[in-house]
Amino acid sequence: MMMHSCIKNTRLTFSDDHVLTILCRTKVKKGDKIYHSYARTFTPTNIRRIGLFSGKHFSCECIRCKDPSELQTFLSAFTCSCGGQILAEDPLDLTPDAYWCCNSCDTRIAALEMAGKERGIMMETYAMKRDDPLGMETFLEKYKTVLHKNHAFILEVEKQLSVAYGSFPGFQIETLSDKRLARKICYCSHLLDILDILEPGISTQKGLSLYDLWKGKEEMLRRLGLKKDDSKYKSEKLKNSALLEESLRILEYEPTNSLHGAVKEEINRKLKEM
Ligand SMILES: [Zn+2]
Ligand SMILES: [Zn+2]
């Protein structure tokens, strides 16, 4: 079993004929430790650590787990009624004496109560249908004042919606409302900002989100109806191409005979058509 950290420096690829390849996602110097993550990136600390303990039998104390703000991403934070963030005082403390507190008022809540709230919302995300964008939108609306905008549950739903908008039946890119198209772009950009911190280097999810961002921006540009020799059209087109090239640079390591390899081939075709 490879060593674990919730901020990993490796990436795995899988081919259809069951070949697993381990890549370094960031520069690794001689003597550096090699880490894989056995937890999903968009999971709150409590749930990540309990999952690792029950499934892999160790307590993670990595830099992300021991930092209440999770490297200033606030993936586990709830929003306080005062507008501040409610965070675990010590995320490594799973005893009944543990507390969460607001970073801008005196609010203090027992960790057990927070764990119950977190679990309740997690069960709602589990019950959510992946082919129901309207249900996902309702979830985001319901929790936008309860959870931090970067909360893992919010990001996971935004990730699903960033794909659904533009591909699901009834939500194809050409017929998507302007509002939903703008949201697709916004969700992709949001995911990319967080991935830069939690999945530094050549992250597969980053490659996929860049491709979706490109799709959204290309459609937005098409709707502007600019002439092809317009300077704004040319400069936007150039910026969009850079997104697609960056996506390919990341996904080029995916084996051709794999799910993500098919996306890589699709991007290759789009670049050749340009
Ligand atoms: Zn950790
Ligand atoms: Zn407060």
PDB file of C-alpha atoms and ligand atoms in Angstrom:
ATOM      1  CA  MET A   1       0.000   0.000   0.000  1.00  0.00           C
ATOM      2  CA  MET A   2       1.382   3.425  -0.965  1.00  0.00           C
ATOM      3  CA  MET A   3       1.789   6.084   1.717  1.00  0.00           C
ATOM      4  CA  HIS A   4      -1.232   8.348   2.079  1.00  0.00           C
ATOM      5  CA  SER A   5      -1.686  12.103   2.236  1.00  0.00           C
ATOM      6  CA  CYS A   6      -4.875  14.040   1.471  1.00  0.00           C
ATOM      7  CA  ILE A   7      -2.556  16.249  -0.652  1.00  0.00           C
ATOM      8  CA  LYS A   8      -1.053  13.620  -2.930  1.00  0.00           C
ATOM      9  CA  ASN A   9       1.907  13.975  -5.288  1.00  0.00           C
ATOM     10  CA  THR A  10       1.016  11.018  -7.513  1.00  0.00           C
ATOM     11  CA  ARG A  11      -1.665  10.314 -10.093  1.00  0.00           C
ATOM     12  CA  LEU A  12      -2.971   6.935 -11.195  1.00  0.00           C
ATOM     13  CA  THR A  13      -4.156   6.012 -14.677  1.00  0.00           C
ATOM     14  CA  PHE A  14      -6.062   2.832 -15.556  1.00  0.00           C
ATOM     15  CA  SER A  15      -6.390   1.297 -18.983  1.00  0.00           C
ATOM     16  CA  ASP A  16      -9.236  -0.952 -20.179  1.00  0.00           C
ATOM     17  CA  ASP A  17      -6.829  -3.921 -20.141  1.00  0.00           C
ATOM     18  CA  HIS A  18      -6.208  -3.389 -16.411  1.00  0.00           C
ATOM     19  CA  VAL A  19      -2.785  -1.690 -16.556  1.00  0.00           C
ATOM     20  CA  LEU A  20      -2.288   0.735 -13.685  1.00  0.00           C
ATOM     21  CA  THR A  21       0.350   3.465 -14.064  1.00  0.00           C
ATOM     22  CA  ILE A  22       1.601   5.722 -11.270  1.00  0.00           C
ATOM     23  CA  LEU A  23       2.778   9.194 -12.310  1.00  0.00           C
ATOM     24  CA  CYS A  24       4.228  12.065 -10.294  1.00  0.00           C
ATOM     25  CA  ARG A  25       1.794  14.954 -10.495  1.00  0.00           C
ATOM     26  CA  THR A  26       4.319  17.473  -9.183  1.00  0.00           C
ATOM     27  CA  LYS A  27       8.127  17.590  -9.222  1.00  0.00           C
ATOM     28  CA  VAL A  28       9.496  15.032  -6.773  1.00  0.00           C
ATOM     29  CA  LYS A  29      13.094  15.402  -5.603  1.00  0.00           C
ATOM     30  CA  LYS A  30      15.356  12.539  -4.553  1.00  0.00           C
ATOM     31  CA  GLY A  31      14.416  11.565  -0.992  1.00  0.00           C
ATOM     32  CA  ASP A  32      10.922  13.125  -1.147  1.00  0.00           C
ATOM     33  CA  LYS A  33       8.071  10.936   0.046  1.00  0.00           C
ATOM     34  CA  ILE A  34       5.646   9.594  -2.562  1.00  0.00           C
ATOM     35  CA  TYR A  35       1.998   9.967  -1.545  1.00  0.00           C
ATOM     36  CA  HIS A  36      -1.245   8.649  -2.926  1.00  0.00           C
ATOM     37  CA  SER A  37      -4.639   9.630  -1.509  1.00  0.00           C
ATOM     38  CA  TYR A  38      -7.143   6.971  -0.516  1.00  0.00           C
ATOM     39  CA  ALA A  39      -9.819   9.624   0.006  1.00  0.00           C
ATOM     40  CA  ARG A  40     -11.780  11.709  -2.471  1.00  0.00           C
ATOM     41  CA  THR A  41     -10.609  15.313  -2.725  1.00  0.00           C
ATOM     42  CA  PHE A  42     -14.054  16.873  -2.329  1.00  0.00           C
ATOM     43  CA  THR A  43     -14.803  15.315   1.070  1.00  0.00           C
ATOM     44  CA  PRO A  44     -14.879  17.175   4.416  1.00  0.00           C
ATOM     45  CA  THR A  45     -12.070  16.373   6.875  1.00  0.00           C
ATOM     46  CA  ASN A  46     -14.259  14.546   9.412  1.00  0.00           C
ATOM     47  CA  ILE A  47     -15.759  12.218   6.831  1.00  0.00           C
ATOM     48  CA  ARG A  48     -12.405  11.723   5.076  1.00  0.00           C
ATOM     49  CA  ARG A  49     -10.640  10.796   8.310  1.00  0.00           C
ATOM     50  CA  ILE A  50     -13.405   8.471   9.542  1.00  0.00           C
ATOM     51  CA  GLY A  51     -13.463   6.766   6.124  1.00  0.00           C
ATOM     52  CA  LEU A  52      -9.675   6.289   6.192  1.00  0.00           C
ATOM     53  CA  PHE A  53      -9.812   4.959   9.733  1.00  0.00           C
ATOM     54  CA  SER A  54     -12.611   2.472   9.103  1.00  0.00           C
ATOM     55  CA  GLY A  55     -11.436   1.421   5.629  1.00  0.00           C
ATOM     56  CA  LYS A  56      -7.627   1.629   5.861  1.00  0.00           C
ATOM     57  CA  HIS A  57      -7.131   1.537   9.652  1.00  0.00           C
ATOM     58  CA  PHE A  58      -5.016   4.676  10.140  1.00  0.00           C
ATOM     59  CA  SER A  59      -5.624   8.202  11.406  1.00  0.00           C
ATOM     60  CA  CYS A  60      -4.571  10.748   8.825  1.00  0.00           C
ATOM     61  CA  GLU A  61      -2.672  13.699  10.274  1.00  0.00           C
ATOM     62  CA  CYS A  62      -1.545  15.237   6.987  1.00  0.00           C
ATOM     63  CA  ILE A  63      -1.154  18.984   6.430  1.00  0.00           C
ATOM     64  CA  ARG A  64      -4.715  19.231   5.109  1.00  0.00           C
ATOM     65  CA  CYS A  65      -6.300  17.198   7.923  1.00  0.00           C
ATOM     66  CA  LYS A  66      -4.657  19.075  10.772  1.00  0.00           C
ATOM     67  CA  ASP A  67      -5.455  22.527   9.351  1.00  0.00           C
ATOM     68  CA  PRO A  68      -9.057  23.616  10.239  1.00  0.00           C
ATOM     69  CA  SER A  69      -9.156  25.773   7.083  1.00  0.00           C
ATOM     70  CA  GLU A  70      -7.735  22.939   4.878  1.00  0.00           C
ATOM     71  CA  LEU A  71      -5.089  25.237   3.369  1.00  0.00           C
ATOM     72  CA  GLN A  72      -7.545  28.166   3.284  1.00  0.00           C
ATOM     73  CA  THR A  73      -9.983  26.246   1.075  1.00  0.00           C
ATOM     74  CA  PHE A  74     -12.641  25.883   3.857  1.00  0.00           C
ATOM     75  CA  LEU A  75     -13.896  22.572   2.472  1.00  0.00           C
ATOM     76  CA  SER A  76     -15.458  21.585   5.830  1.00  0.00           C
ATOM     77  CA  ALA A  77     -16.675  25.033   6.925  1.00  0.00           C
ATOM     78  CA  PHE A  78     -20.252  25.899   7.819  1.00  0.00           C
ATOM     79  CA  THR A  79     -21.467  29.504   7.630  1.00  0.00           C
ATOM     80  CA  CYS A  80     -22.391  31.148  10.948  1.00  0.00           C
ATOM     81  CA  SER A  81     -25.468  33.410  11.248  1.00  0.00           C
ATOM     82  CA  CYS A  82     -22.972  36.290  11.804  1.00  0.00           C
ATOM     83  CA  GLY A  83     -21.457  35.600   8.359  1.00  0.00           C
ATOM     84  CA  GLY A  84     -18.233  34.072   9.761  1.00  0.00           C
ATOM     85  CA  GLN A  85     -16.966  30.514   9.258  1.00  0.00           C
ATOM     86  CA  ILE A  86     -17.635  27.715  11.740  1.00  0.00           C
ATOM     87  CA  LEU A  87     -14.596  25.431  11.834  1.00  0.00           C
ATOM     88  CA  ALA A  88     -13.288  22.601  14.013  1.00  0.00           C
ATOM     89  CA  GLU A  89     -11.034  23.929  16.804  1.00  0.00           C
ATOM     90  CA  ASP A  90      -8.869  20.825  16.374  1.00  0.00           C
ATOM     91  CA  PRO A  91      -9.868  18.665  13.380  1.00  0.00           C
ATOM     92  CA  LEU A  92      -7.781  15.751  14.691  1.00  0.00           C
ATOM     93  CA  ASP A  93      -9.797  15.611  17.925  1.00  0.00           C
ATOM     94  CA  LEU A  94     -12.655  13.117  17.563  1.00  0.00           C
ATOM     95  CA  THR A  95     -13.438  12.928  21.310  1.00  0.00           C
ATOM     96  CA  PRO A  96     -16.826  14.004  22.774  1.00  0.00           C
ATOM     97  CA  ASP A  97     -15.061  17.094  24.249  1.00  0.00           C
ATOM     98  CA  ALA A  98     -14.222  18.507  20.814  1.00  0.00           C
ATOM     99  CA  TYR A  99     -15.814  21.754  19.622  1.00  0.00           C
ATOM    100  CA  TRP A 100     -16.246  23.796  16.477  1.00  0.00           C
ATOM    101  CA  CYS A 101     -16.174  27.599  16.745  1.00  0.00           C
ATOM    102  CA  CYS A 102     -16.918  30.642  14.623  1.00  0.00           C
ATOM    103  CA  ASN A 103     -13.936  32.674  13.469  1.00  0.00           C
ATOM    104  CA  SER A 104     -15.755  35.977  13.963  1.00  0.00           C
ATOM    105  CA  CYS A 105     -18.188  35.623  16.942  1.00  0.00           C
ATOM    106  CA  ASP A 106     -18.443  33.597  20.170  1.00  0.00           C
ATOM    107  CA  THR A 107     -20.493  30.742  18.692  1.00  0.00           C
ATOM    108  CA  ARG A 108     -19.215  27.353  19.851  1.00  0.00           C
ATOM    109  CA  ILE A 109     -20.921  24.076  18.908  1.00  0.00           C
ATOM    110  CA  ALA A 110     -20.094  20.535  20.063  1.00  0.00           C
ATOM    111  CA  ALA A 111     -18.247  18.562  17.372  1.00  0.00           C
ATOM    112  CA  LEU A 112     -20.746  15.712  17.786  1.00  0.00           C
ATOM    113  CA  GLU A 113     -23.612  18.034  16.809  1.00  0.00           C
ATOM    114  CA  MET A 114     -21.642  19.304  13.791  1.00  0.00           C
ATOM    115  CA  ALA A 115     -20.832  15.715  12.777  1.00  0.00           C
ATOM    116  CA  GLY A 116     -24.576  14.912  12.880  1.00  0.00           C
ATOM    117  CA  LYS A 117     -25.395  17.916  10.650  1.00  0.00           C
ATOM    118  CA  GLU A 118     -22.577  16.996   8.242  1.00  0.00           C
ATOM    119  CA  ARG A 119     -23.738  13.387   8.025  1.00  0.00           C
ATOM    120  CA  GLY A 120     -27.353  14.447   7.412  1.00  0.00           C
ATOM    121  CA  ILE A 121     -26.322  16.650   4.453  1.00  0.00           C
ATOM    122  CA  MET A 122     -24.029  13.905   3.153  1.00  0.00           C
ATOM    123  CA  MET A 123     -26.977  11.470   3.111  1.00  0.00           C
ATOM    124  CA  GLU A 124     -28.911  14.023   1.037  1.00  0.00           C
ATOM    125  CA  THR A 125     -26.050  14.139  -1.497  1.00  0.00           C
ATOM    126  CA  TYR A 126     -26.064  10.327  -1.632  1.00  0.00           C
ATOM    127  CA  ALA A 127     -29.807  10.320  -2.308  1.00  0.00           C
ATOM    128  CA  MET A 128     -29.429  12.897  -5.092  1.00  0.00           C
ATOM    129  CA  LYS A 129     -29.857  11.511  -8.602  1.00  0.00           C
ATOM    130  CA  ARG A 130     -26.813  12.169 -10.818  1.00  0.00           C
ATOM    131  CA  ASP A 131     -29.053  12.642 -13.859  1.00  0.00           C
ATOM    132  CA  ASP A 132     -31.231  15.272 -12.198  1.00  0.00           C
ATOM    133  CA  PRO A 133     -29.688  18.741 -12.656  1.00  0.00           C
ATOM    134  CA  LEU A 134     -32.803  20.419 -11.212  1.00  0.00           C
ATOM    135  CA  GLY A 135     -32.473  18.396  -7.985  1.00  0.00           C
ATOM    136  CA  MET A 136     -28.800  19.414  -7.785  1.00  0.00           C
ATOM    137  CA  GLU A 137     -29.730  23.082  -8.276  1.00  0.00           C
ATOM    138  CA  THR A 138     -32.283  22.777  -5.437  1.00  0.00           C
ATOM    139  CA  PHE A 139     -29.543  21.360  -3.173  1.00  0.00           C
ATOM    140  CA  LEU A 140     -27.208  24.293  -3.937  1.00  0.00           C
ATOM    141  CA  GLU A 141     -29.994  26.793  -3.259  1.00  0.00           C
ATOM    142  CA  LYS A 142     -30.936  25.078   0.024  1.00  0.00           C
ATOM    143  CA  TYR A 143     -27.395  25.064   1.408  1.00  0.00           C
ATOM    144  CA  LYS A 144     -25.925  28.274   0.009  1.00  0.00           C
ATOM    145  CA  THR A 145     -26.353  30.077   3.347  1.00  0.00           C
ATOM    146  CA  VAL A 146     -25.598  27.020   5.538  1.00  0.00           C
ATOM    147  CA  LEU A 147     -22.328  25.768   4.036  1.00  0.00           C
ATOM    148  CA  HIS A 148     -19.230  27.719   2.991  1.00  0.00           C
ATOM    149  CA  LYS A 149     -19.233  28.335  -0.777  1.00  0.00           C
ATOM    150  CA  ASN A 150     -16.205  26.003  -1.001  1.00  0.00           C
ATOM    151  CA  HIS A 151     -17.714  23.250   1.140  1.00  0.00           C
ATOM    152  CA  ALA A 152     -16.903  19.795  -0.239  1.00  0.00           C
ATOM    153  CA  PHE A 153     -20.618  18.967  -0.717  1.00  0.00           C
ATOM    154  CA  ILE A 154     -21.154  22.175  -2.718  1.00  0.00           C
ATOM    155  CA  LEU A 155     -18.067  21.530  -4.865  1.00  0.00           C
ATOM    156  CA  GLU A 156     -19.064  17.926  -5.554  1.00  0.00           C
ATOM    157  CA  VAL A 157     -22.512  19.034  -6.778  1.00  0.00           C
ATOM    158  CA  GLU A 158     -20.973  21.861  -8.830  1.00  0.00           C
ATOM    159  CA  LYS A 159     -18.641  19.264 -10.390  1.00  0.00           C
ATOM    160  CA  GLN A 160     -21.636  17.132 -11.438  1.00  0.00           C
ATOM    161  CA  LEU A 161     -23.497  20.185 -12.776  1.00  0.00           C
ATOM    162  CA  SER A 162     -20.455  21.493 -14.683  1.00  0.00           C
ATOM    163  CA  VAL A 163     -20.674  18.283 -16.759  1.00  0.00           C
ATOM    164  CA  ALA A 164     -24.484  17.961 -16.835  1.00  0.00           C
ATOM    165  CA  TYR A 165     -24.910  21.498 -18.217  1.00  0.00           C
ATOM    166  CA  GLY A 166     -24.038  21.009 -21.852  1.00  0.00           C
ATOM    167  CA  SER A 167     -24.399  17.245 -22.100  1.00  0.00           C
ATOM    168  CA  PHE A 168     -27.477  15.817 -20.331  1.00  0.00           C
ATOM    169  CA  PRO A 169     -30.736  15.345 -22.293  1.00  0.00           C
ATOM    170  CA  GLY A 170     -32.624  18.650 -22.156  1.00  0.00           C
ATOM    171  CA  PHE A 171     -29.432  20.471 -21.138  1.00  0.00           C
ATOM    172  CA  GLN A 172     -27.382  20.227 -24.369  1.00  0.00           C
ATOM    173  CA  ILE A 173     -24.954  23.088 -24.883  1.00  0.00           C
ATOM    174  CA  GLU A 174     -26.749  24.750 -27.828  1.00  0.00           C
ATOM    175  CA  THR A 175     -30.096  24.859 -26.009  1.00  0.00           C
ATOM    176  CA  LEU A 176     -28.784  25.652 -22.527  1.00  0.00           C
ATOM    177  CA  SER A 177     -30.206  28.912 -21.099  1.00  0.00           C
ATOM    178  CA  ASP A 178     -27.740  31.822 -20.857  1.00  0.00           C
ATOM    179  CA  LYS A 179     -28.038  31.614 -17.065  1.00  0.00           C
ATOM    180  CA  ARG A 180     -27.081  27.925 -16.948  1.00  0.00           C
ATOM    181  CA  LEU A 181     -24.288  28.432 -19.475  1.00  0.00           C
ATOM    182  CA  ALA A 182     -22.840  31.173 -17.246  1.00  0.00           C
ATOM    183  CA  ARG A 183     -23.152  28.792 -14.267  1.00  0.00           C
ATOM    184  CA  LYS A 184     -21.289  26.031 -16.144  1.00  0.00           C
ATOM    185  CA  ILE A 185     -18.383  28.431 -16.687  1.00  0.00           C
ATOM    186  CA  CYS A 186     -18.547  29.666 -13.099  1.00  0.00           C
ATOM    187  CA  TYR A 187     -18.560  26.129 -11.618  1.00  0.00           C
ATOM    188  CA  CYS A 188     -15.603  25.033 -13.770  1.00  0.00           C
ATOM    189  CA  SER A 189     -13.559  28.100 -12.736  1.00  0.00           C
ATOM    190  CA  HIS A 190     -14.458  27.523  -9.071  1.00  0.00           C
ATOM    191  CA  LEU A 191     -13.382  23.858  -9.225  1.00  0.00           C
ATOM    192  CA  LEU A 192     -10.110  24.790 -10.936  1.00  0.00           C
ATOM    193  CA  ASP A 193      -9.260  27.373  -8.234  1.00  0.00           C
ATOM    194  CA  ILE A 194      -9.704  24.769  -5.477  1.00  0.00           C
ATOM    195  CA  LEU A 195      -7.950  21.986  -7.414  1.00  0.00           C
ATOM    196  CA  ASP A 196      -4.888  24.239  -7.788  1.00  0.00           C
ATOM    197  CA  ILE A 197      -4.525  24.015  -3.991  1.00  0.00           C
ATOM    198  CA  LEU A 198      -5.762  20.504  -3.165  1.00  0.00           C
ATOM    199  CA  GLU A 199      -4.597  18.689  -6.311  1.00  0.00           C
ATOM    200  CA  PRO A 200      -1.500  20.626  -7.414  1.00  0.00           C
ATOM    201  CA  GLY A 201       0.191  19.653 -10.684  1.00  0.00           C
ATOM    202  CA  ILE A 202      -1.228  17.456 -13.423  1.00  0.00           C
ATOM    203  CA  SER A 203      -4.579  16.573 -11.834  1.00  0.00           C
ATOM    204  CA  THR A 204      -6.942  14.513 -13.999  1.00  0.00           C
ATOM    205  CA  GLN A 205      -9.955  16.423 -12.653  1.00  0.00           C
ATOM    206  CA  LYS A 206      -8.234  19.685 -13.587  1.00  0.00           C
ATOM    207  CA  GLY A 207      -7.804  18.412 -17.162  1.00  0.00           C
ATOM    208  CA  LEU A 208     -11.489  17.421 -17.334  1.00  0.00           C
ATOM    209  CA  SER A 209     -12.725  20.717 -15.837  1.00  0.00           C
ATOM    210  CA  LEU A 210     -10.531  22.719 -18.230  1.00  0.00           C
ATOM    211  CA  TYR A 211     -12.151  20.872 -21.134  1.00  0.00           C
ATOM    212  CA  ASP A 212     -15.639  21.673 -19.787  1.00  0.00           C
ATOM    213  CA  LEU A 213     -14.615  25.290 -19.225  1.00  0.00           C
ATOM    214  CA  TRP A 214     -13.472  25.443 -22.864  1.00  0.00           C
ATOM    215  CA  LYS A 215     -16.835  24.028 -24.046  1.00  0.00           C
ATOM    216  CA  GLY A 216     -18.731  26.662 -22.043  1.00  0.00           C
ATOM    217  CA  LYS A 217     -16.536  29.550 -23.182  1.00  0.00           C
ATOM    218  CA  GLU A 218     -16.704  28.502 -26.837  1.00  0.00           C
ATOM    219  CA  GLU A 219     -20.517  28.436 -26.663  1.00  0.00           C
ATOM    220  CA  MET A 220     -20.557  31.817 -24.918  1.00  0.00           C
ATOM    221  CA  LEU A 221     -18.369  33.227 -27.706  1.00  0.00           C
ATOM    222  CA  ARG A 222     -20.627  31.710 -30.385  1.00  0.00           C
ATOM    223  CA  ARG A 223     -23.644  33.423 -28.765  1.00  0.00           C
ATOM    224  CA  LEU A 224     -21.932  36.818 -28.954  1.00  0.00           C
ATOM    225  CA  GLY A 225     -22.287  36.500 -32.741  1.00  0.00           C
ATOM    226  CA  LEU A 226     -19.026  38.305 -33.500  1.00  0.00           C
ATOM    227  CA  LYS A 227     -17.454  38.195 -36.956  1.00  0.00           C
ATOM    228  CA  LYS A 228     -14.405  35.928 -37.284  1.00  0.00           C
ATOM    229  CA  ASP A 229     -12.146  38.877 -38.163  1.00  0.00           C
ATOM    230  CA  ASP A 230     -13.314  40.883 -35.113  1.00  0.00           C
ATOM    231  CA  SER A 231     -10.365  41.533 -32.776  1.00  0.00           C
ATOM    232  CA  LYS A 232     -12.422  40.563 -29.671  1.00  0.00           C
ATOM    233  CA  TYR A 233     -13.406  37.284 -31.348  1.00  0.00           C
ATOM    234  CA  LYS A 234      -9.765  36.542 -32.206  1.00  0.00           C
ATOM    235  CA  SER A 235      -8.459  37.307 -28.716  1.00  0.00           C
ATOM    236  CA  GLU A 236     -11.227  35.259 -26.984  1.00  0.00           C
ATOM    237  CA  LYS A 237     -10.610  32.372 -29.380  1.00  0.00           C
ATOM    238  CA  LEU A 238      -6.916  32.461 -28.505  1.00  0.00           C
ATOM    239  CA  LYS A 239      -7.651  32.415 -24.760  1.00  0.00           C
ATOM    240  CA  ASN A 240     -10.050  29.469 -25.243  1.00  0.00           C
ATOM    241  CA  SER A 241      -7.437  27.537 -27.251  1.00  0.00           C
ATOM    242  CA  ALA A 242      -4.986  27.942 -24.371  1.00  0.00           C
ATOM    243  CA  LEU A 243      -7.533  26.214 -22.069  1.00  0.00           C
ATOM    244  CA  LEU A 244      -7.890  23.316 -24.484  1.00  0.00           C
ATOM    245  CA  GLU A 245      -4.122  22.946 -24.900  1.00  0.00           C
ATOM    246  CA  GLU A 246      -3.653  22.971 -21.109  1.00  0.00           C
ATOM    247  CA  SER A 247      -6.362  20.322 -20.775  1.00  0.00           C
ATOM    248  CA  LEU A 248      -4.571  18.121 -23.316  1.00  0.00           C
ATOM    249  CA  ARG A 249      -1.184  18.692 -21.630  1.00  0.00           C
ATOM    250  CA  ILE A 250      -2.696  17.228 -18.449  1.00  0.00           C
ATOM    251  CA  LEU A 251      -4.743  14.417 -20.016  1.00  0.00           C
ATOM    252  CA  GLU A 252      -2.075  13.297 -22.511  1.00  0.00           C
ATOM    253  CA  TYR A 253      -0.836  10.755 -19.929  1.00  0.00           C
ATOM    254  CA  GLU A 254      -4.148   8.894 -19.993  1.00  0.00           C
ATOM    255  CA  PRO A 255      -3.925   5.561 -21.862  1.00  0.00           C
ATOM    256  CA  THR A 256      -5.828   5.701 -25.176  1.00  0.00           C
ATOM    257  CA  ASN A 257      -7.819   2.599 -24.198  1.00  0.00           C
ATOM    258  CA  SER A 258      -9.407   4.175 -21.129  1.00  0.00           C
ATOM    259  CA  LEU A 259     -12.353   6.388 -20.217  1.00  0.00           C
ATOM    260  CA  HIS A 260     -10.216   9.507 -19.882  1.00  0.00           C
ATOM    261  CA  GLY A 261      -8.135   8.453 -22.892  1.00  0.00           C
ATOM    262  CA  ALA A 262     -11.292   8.804 -25.000  1.00  0.00           C
ATOM    263  CA  VAL A 263     -11.619  12.406 -23.741  1.00  0.00           C
ATOM    264  CA  LYS A 264      -7.963  12.987 -24.662  1.00  0.00           C
ATOM    265  CA  GLU A 265      -8.670  11.769 -28.219  1.00  0.00           C
ATOM    266  CA  GLU A 266     -11.731  14.033 -28.420  1.00  0.00           C
ATOM    267  CA  ILE A 267      -9.605  17.048 -27.428  1.00  0.00           C
ATOM    268  CA  ASN A 268      -6.950  16.067 -29.969  1.00  0.00           C
ATOM    269  CA  ARG A 269      -9.629  16.059 -32.691  1.00  0.00           C
ATOM    270  CA  LYS A 270     -10.956  19.476 -31.600  1.00  0.00           C
ATOM    271  CA  LEU A 271      -7.458  20.964 -31.713  1.00  0.00           C
ATOM    272  CA  LYS A 272      -6.862  19.565 -35.218  1.00  0.00           C
ATOM    273  CA  GLU A 273     -10.174  21.054 -36.417  1.00  0.00           C
ATOM    274  CA  MET A 274      -9.049  24.552 -35.370  1.00  0.00           C
TER     275      MET A 274
HETATM  276 ZN    ZN B   1      -5.276  13.883   5.581  1.00  0.00          ZN
HETATM  277 ZN    ZN B   2     -20.309  33.761  14.035  1.00  0.00          ZN
END
